[in-house]
Amino acid sequence: MEKISFVIPCYRSENTIEKVIQDIYDFEKSYTEYEIEIVLVNDNSPDNVWDVITELSNKDSRIKAVRLLRNFGQHAALMAGYNVCTGDYVATIDDDGQTPVDQTSILMDKLLEGFDVVYGKYEERKDSIFRKLGTKLNNMMSKSLLGKPKDLQLTSFFVARKAVIKEICQYKNAFPYIWGLVLRTTKSITNATIKHNNRLEGESGYTLGKLINLWMNGFTAFSVKPLRISAGIGVLFSGIGLIGIIYVIVDKLLHPSISAGYSSLMAVLLIIGGLLLLSLGLIGEYVGRIYMCINATPQFIVRDTLNVEKEESK
């Protein structure tokens, strides 16, 4: 019998993770064609979620638990989970109850049509305006910089074949970006329309700073287009500057009485200086991340595991 692994990064979810696990058990009862495996990754959550996870793992040996040494972020936590899961298919879901676990069957049915990855496409998102905006910007970034198909919607709820997850785990550099890794691995990706639940409690853990860091992981690790855009802007403003110089010279020759424009000169210098610093900062970001990868900055560091065999946790 084939197996589905549910990989769940956990952060501030001590009051919600048990409900999510129960939803998986309910799914198992109605979708008996597959065995299930559950991988819970505690991303150094400040609450008592590890105690809850430990209790759940002790009750059910199919629940594997991984505790990270510090907070590495959602995508690094997913990588930790992917490295220990053993399913023929892997379902990635959230720990806040928003992911409709009962509709995993819809994604699985679509996957078995021959696709490698199927993302859930929500009929109506039950997120805050800030989170909706962040998701929209992230999809725009993925489309323009990572080559995401126009009609494909990327979400945190998706199922993938074992071969895809195995290939994703070959990525050992710091700053993993799951969507970029999926898009790099296969083009056989589609959506399946599903519902979206309300959060069981609390708010999203993604702040503006975390979203910016996530986007930086995406386009600095999987695309050089930002550098090309920076070079293009430089060429554009150089051309504008050349045209401006020609205009000023001609205008001065035709109208000798015109005085030099100090304010306009300073404005141009400030604009050019700002663009230069922006370009240098972007290049520095790339170089810094390359340096950290060369120095083998880890994606994650595991403190403890439960129900995980040694060969799986390597």
Coordinates of C-alpha atoms in Angstrom, one line a residue:
M1 CA 0.0 0.0 0.0
E2 CA 1.3 3.4 -0.9
K3 CA 1.8 6.1 1.7
I4 CA 1.0 9.8 2.0
S5 CA 3.3 11.9 4.3
F6 CA 1.8 15.0 5.8
V7 CA 4.6 17.5 6.6
I8 CA 3.6 20.3 9.0
P9 CA 5.9 23.1 10.2
C10 CA 4.8 24.1 13.7
Y11 CA 5.2 27.6 15.2
R12 CA 2.9 29.0 18.0
S13 CA 0.4 26.2 17.4
E14 CA 0.1 24.4 20.8
N15 CA -3.6 25.0 20.8
T16 CA -4.3 24.1 17.1
I17 CA -2.0 21.3 16.2
E18 CA -4.1 18.6 17.8
K19 CA -7.1 19.7 15.8
V20 CA -5.0 19.5 12.6
I21 CA -3.9 15.9 13.5
Q22 CA -7.5 14.9 14.2
D23 CA -8.4 16.3 10.7
I24 CA -5.7 14.0 9.2
Y25 CA -7.1 11.0 11.1
D26 CA -10.6 11.8 9.8
F27 CA -9.2 12.1 6.3
E28 CA -7.6 8.6 6.7
K29 CA -10.9 7.1 7.6
S30 CA -12.5 8.3 4.4
Y31 CA -9.5 7.8 2.1
T32 CA -8.4 4.3 3.0
E33 CA -6.4 3.6 -0.2
Y34 CA -3.3 4.9 1.5
E35 CA -1.3 4.6 4.7
I36 CA -0.4 7.9 6.3
E37 CA 2.6 9.4 8.0
I38 CA 2.8 12.7 9.8
V39 CA 5.9 14.8 10.2
L40 CA 5.8 17.6 12.7
V41 CA 8.6 20.1 12.7
N42 CA 8.9 22.4 15.7
D43 CA 10.6 25.6 14.4
N44 CA 11.8 26.5 17.9
S45 CA 8.4 27.8 18.8
P46 CA 8.3 29.9 21.9
D47 CA 5.1 28.2 23.2
N48 CA 4.7 24.7 24.5
V49 CA 4.0 23.1 21.1
W50 CA 6.9 20.6 21.6
D51 CA 5.2 19.2 24.7
V52 CA 2.0 18.6 22.6
I53 CA 4.0 17.1 19.8
T54 CA 5.8 14.8 22.1
E55 CA 2.6 13.6 23.6
L56 CA 1.1 13.0 20.1
S57 CA 4.2 11.1 19.0
N58 CA 4.2 8.9 22.0
K59 CA 0.6 7.9 21.3
D60 CA 1.1 7.2 17.6
S61 CA 4.4 5.9 16.2
R62 CA 3.4 7.2 12.7
I63 CA 3.9 10.7 14.0
K64 CA 7.5 11.7 13.5
A65 CA 8.7 14.8 15.3
V66 CA 11.7 17.1 14.6
R67 CA 12.7 19.9 16.9
L68 CA 15.0 22.6 15.5
L69 CA 17.7 24.3 17.5
R70 CA 16.5 27.8 16.6
N71 CA 13.9 29.4 14.5
F72 CA 15.0 28.9 10.8
G73 CA 11.7 29.9 9.1
Q74 CA 8.9 28.0 7.5
H75 CA 10.7 26.9 4.4
A76 CA 13.7 25.6 6.3
A77 CA 11.4 23.7 8.6
L78 CA 9.7 22.1 5.6
M79 CA 13.2 21.0 4.3
A80 CA 13.8 19.4 7.7
G81 CA 10.5 17.6 7.4
Y82 CA 11.1 16.5 3.8
N83 CA 14.4 14.9 4.8
V84 CA 12.7 12.5 7.2
C85 CA 9.4 11.7 5.4
T86 CA 9.1 8.4 3.6
G87 CA 5.8 8.6 1.8
D88 CA 5.2 8.0 -1.9
Y89 CA 3.4 11.3 -1.9
V90 CA 4.0 14.3 0.3
A91 CA 1.3 16.7 1.4
T92 CA 2.4 20.1 2.8
I93 CA -0.1 21.7 5.2
D94 CA -0.3 24.5 7.8
D95 CA -0.5 24.1 11.5
D96 CA -3.2 26.8 12.0
G97 CA -6.2 24.9 10.8
Q98 CA -6.6 27.0 7.6
T99 CA -5.6 24.1 5.4
P100 CA -8.6 22.0 4.5
V101 CA -7.1 18.6 5.2
D102 CA -10.3 16.8 4.1
Q103 CA -9.7 18.1 0.6
T104 CA -6.3 16.5 0.3
S105 CA -8.2 13.9 -1.7
I106 CA -9.0 16.5 -4.4
L107 CA -5.4 17.3 -4.8
M108 CA -4.4 13.6 -4.8
D109 CA -7.0 12.8 -7.5
K110 CA -5.6 15.6 -9.7
L111 CA -2.0 14.5 -9.0
L112 CA -2.9 10.9 -10.2
E113 CA -4.0 12.4 -13.6
G114 CA -0.2 12.5 -14.3
F115 CA 1.0 15.7 -12.6
D116 CA 4.1 15.9 -10.4
V117 CA 2.8 18.7 -8.1
V118 CA -0.7 20.0 -7.4
Y119 CA -1.3 23.2 -5.5
G120 CA -4.5 24.1 -3.7
K121 CA -6.2 27.1 -5.3
Y122 CA -8.6 28.7 -2.8
E123 CA -12.1 29.7 -3.9
E124 CA -11.9 32.5 -1.3
R125 CA -9.0 33.2 0.9
K126 CA -9.8 33.7 4.6
D127 CA -6.6 35.7 5.3
S128 CA -6.0 39.2 6.5
I129 CA -5.6 42.0 3.9
F130 CA -1.9 42.1 4.7
R131 CA -1.4 38.3 4.1
K132 CA -3.5 38.5 0.9
L133 CA -1.3 41.3 -0.4
G134 CA 1.8 39.4 0.5
T135 CA 0.6 36.3 -1.3
K136 CA -0.3 38.3 -4.4
L137 CA 3.1 40.0 -4.5
N138 CA 4.8 36.7 -4.0
N139 CA 3.0 35.2 -6.9
M140 CA 3.9 38.2 -9.0
M141 CA 7.6 37.8 -8.1
S142 CA 7.5 34.1 -8.9
K143 CA 6.0 34.8 -12.3
S144 CA 8.4 37.5 -13.3
L145 CA 11.6 36.2 -11.8
L146 CA 11.2 32.4 -11.4
G147 CA 9.2 31.6 -14.6
K148 CA 6.0 30.6 -12.8
P149 CA 3.2 30.0 -15.4
K150 CA 0.7 32.9 -15.5
D151 CA -2.3 30.9 -14.5
L152 CA -0.6 28.8 -11.7
Q153 CA -1.4 29.9 -8.2
L154 CA 1.2 28.9 -5.5
T155 CA 0.0 28.3 -1.9
S156 CA 1.3 26.6 1.2
F157 CA -1.0 23.6 0.6
F158 CA 0.2 21.2 -2.0
V159 CA 0.9 17.6 -2.7
A160 CA 3.9 16.3 -4.6
R161 CA 5.4 13.0 -5.8
K162 CA 8.3 11.4 -3.9
A163 CA 10.6 12.0 -6.8
V164 CA 10.0 15.8 -6.6
I165 CA 10.6 15.9 -2.8
K166 CA 13.7 13.8 -3.2
E167 CA 15.1 16.2 -5.7
I168 CA 14.3 19.2 -3.5
C169 CA 16.2 17.6 -0.7
Q170 CA 19.4 17.6 -2.9
Y171 CA 19.5 21.4 -2.3
K172 CA 21.9 21.9 0.6
N173 CA 22.5 25.6 0.5
A174 CA 21.2 28.1 3.0
F175 CA 18.1 30.1 2.4
P176 CA 15.8 27.5 0.9
Y177 CA 12.7 28.7 -1.0
I178 CA 10.3 25.8 -1.6
W179 CA 8.4 27.4 -4.4
G180 CA 11.6 28.1 -6.3
L181 CA 12.8 24.5 -5.8
V182 CA 9.5 23.1 -7.0
L183 CA 9.5 25.3 -10.1
R184 CA 13.2 24.3 -10.8
T185 CA 12.4 20.6 -10.4
T186 CA 9.4 20.1 -12.6
K187 CA 7.0 21.9 -15.0
S188 CA 4.3 19.4 -14.5
I189 CA 2.4 21.5 -12.0
T190 CA -1.2 22.5 -11.8
N191 CA -4.0 23.8 -9.4
A192 CA -7.0 22.2 -7.9
T193 CA -9.8 24.4 -6.6
I194 CA -10.6 23.9 -2.9
K195 CA -12.0 25.8 0.0
H196 CA -10.1 27.8 2.6
N197 CA -10.7 27.6 6.4
N198 CA -10.6 30.3 8.9
R199 CA -7.7 30.2 11.3
L200 CA -8.5 28.4 14.5
E201 CA -6.8 31.2 16.5
G202 CA -4.3 34.0 16.4
E203 CA -2.8 35.7 13.4
S204 CA -0.2 34.8 10.7
G205 CA 3.4 34.7 12.0
Y206 CA 4.6 36.4 8.8
T207 CA 5.6 40.0 9.4
L208 CA 6.6 42.4 6.7
G209 CA 10.3 41.7 7.5
K210 CA 9.8 38.0 7.2
L211 CA 8.0 38.3 3.9
I212 CA 10.8 40.5 2.5
N213 CA 13.4 37.9 3.6
L214 CA 11.4 35.2 2.0
W215 CA 11.2 37.1 -1.3
M216 CA 15.0 37.8 -1.1
N217 CA 15.5 34.0 -0.7
G218 CA 13.5 33.4 -3.8
F219 CA 15.0 35.8 -6.3
T220 CA 18.6 35.7 -5.1
A221 CA 18.8 31.9 -5.0
F222 CA 17.0 31.1 -8.2
S223 CA 17.2 34.1 -10.5
V224 CA 19.7 36.6 -11.8
K225 CA 17.0 38.8 -13.3
P226 CA 17.3 41.4 -10.6
L227 CA 20.9 42.0 -11.6
R228 CA 19.9 42.2 -15.2
I229 CA 17.1 44.7 -14.3
S230 CA 19.7 46.7 -12.3
A231 CA 22.0 46.8 -15.4
G232 CA 19.1 47.7 -17.6
I233 CA 18.2 50.7 -15.3
G234 CA 21.8 51.7 -15.4
V235 CA 21.9 51.7 -19.2
L236 CA 18.6 53.6 -19.3
F237 CA 19.7 56.4 -17.0
S238 CA 23.1 56.6 -18.8
G239 CA 21.2 57.2 -22.0
I240 CA 19.0 59.8 -20.4
G241 CA 22.1 61.4 -19.0
L242 CA 23.7 61.5 -22.4
I243 CA 20.7 63.0 -24.0
G244 CA 20.5 65.6 -21.2
I245 CA 24.1 66.6 -21.6
I246 CA 23.6 67.1 -25.4
Y247 CA 20.5 69.2 -24.7
V248 CA 22.3 71.4 -22.1
I249 CA 25.2 72.0 -24.5
V250 CA 23.0 72.8 -27.4
D251 CA 20.8 75.0 -25.3
K252 CA 23.8 76.9 -23.9
L253 CA 25.2 77.5 -27.4
L254 CA 21.8 78.8 -28.5
H255 CA 21.2 80.8 -25.4
P256 CA 24.5 81.9 -23.8
S257 CA 22.8 84.0 -21.2
I258 CA 21.3 80.9 -19.4
S259 CA 23.0 80.2 -16.1
A260 CA 23.9 76.8 -15.0
G261 CA 21.2 75.0 -13.0
Y262 CA 22.6 74.0 -9.6
S263 CA 19.4 72.5 -8.3
S264 CA 18.8 70.4 -11.4
L265 CA 22.4 69.2 -11.3
M266 CA 22.0 68.1 -7.6
A267 CA 18.7 66.4 -8.4
V268 CA 20.4 64.4 -11.2
L269 CA 23.3 63.5 -9.0
L270 CA 21.1 62.3 -6.1
I271 CA 19.0 60.1 -8.5
I272 CA 22.1 58.6 -10.1
G273 CA 23.8 58.1 -6.7
G274 CA 20.7 56.4 -5.3
L275 CA 20.5 54.0 -8.2
L276 CA 24.2 53.2 -7.9
L277 CA 23.8 52.4 -4.2
L278 CA 20.7 50.3 -4.9
S279 CA 22.6 48.3 -7.5
L280 CA 25.6 47.9 -5.2
G281 CA 23.3 46.8 -2.4
L282 CA 21.7 44.2 -4.7
I283 CA 25.1 42.9 -5.8
G284 CA 26.2 42.8 -2.2
E285 CA 23.1 40.7 -1.3
Y286 CA 24.1 38.2 -3.9
V287 CA 27.7 38.1 -2.9
G288 CA 26.8 37.9 0.8
R289 CA 24.6 34.9 0.3
I290 CA 27.2 33.2 -1.9
Y291 CA 29.7 33.7 0.9
M292 CA 27.4 32.2 3.4
C293 CA 26.7 29.2 1.2
I294 CA 30.5 28.7 0.6
N295 CA 30.9 28.7 4.4
A296 CA 28.3 26.0 4.6
T297 CA 25.7 27.9 6.6
P298 CA 23.1 25.2 7.5
Q299 CA 19.5 25.3 6.3
F300 CA 18.5 24.0 9.8
I301 CA 20.0 22.3 12.8
V302 CA 18.1 19.5 14.5
R303 CA 18.0 19.3 18.3
D304 CA 15.8 16.3 18.9
T305 CA 13.7 13.8 16.9
L306 CA 11.0 11.4 17.9
N307 CA 10.0 8.2 15.9
V308 CA 12.7 9.0 13.3
E309 CA 15.2 6.3 12.3
K310 CA 18.9 7.4 12.2
E311 CA 19.2 6.8 8.5
E312 CA 16.2 9.1 7.9
S313 CA 17.6 12.0 9.9
K314 CA 20.9 12.2 8.1

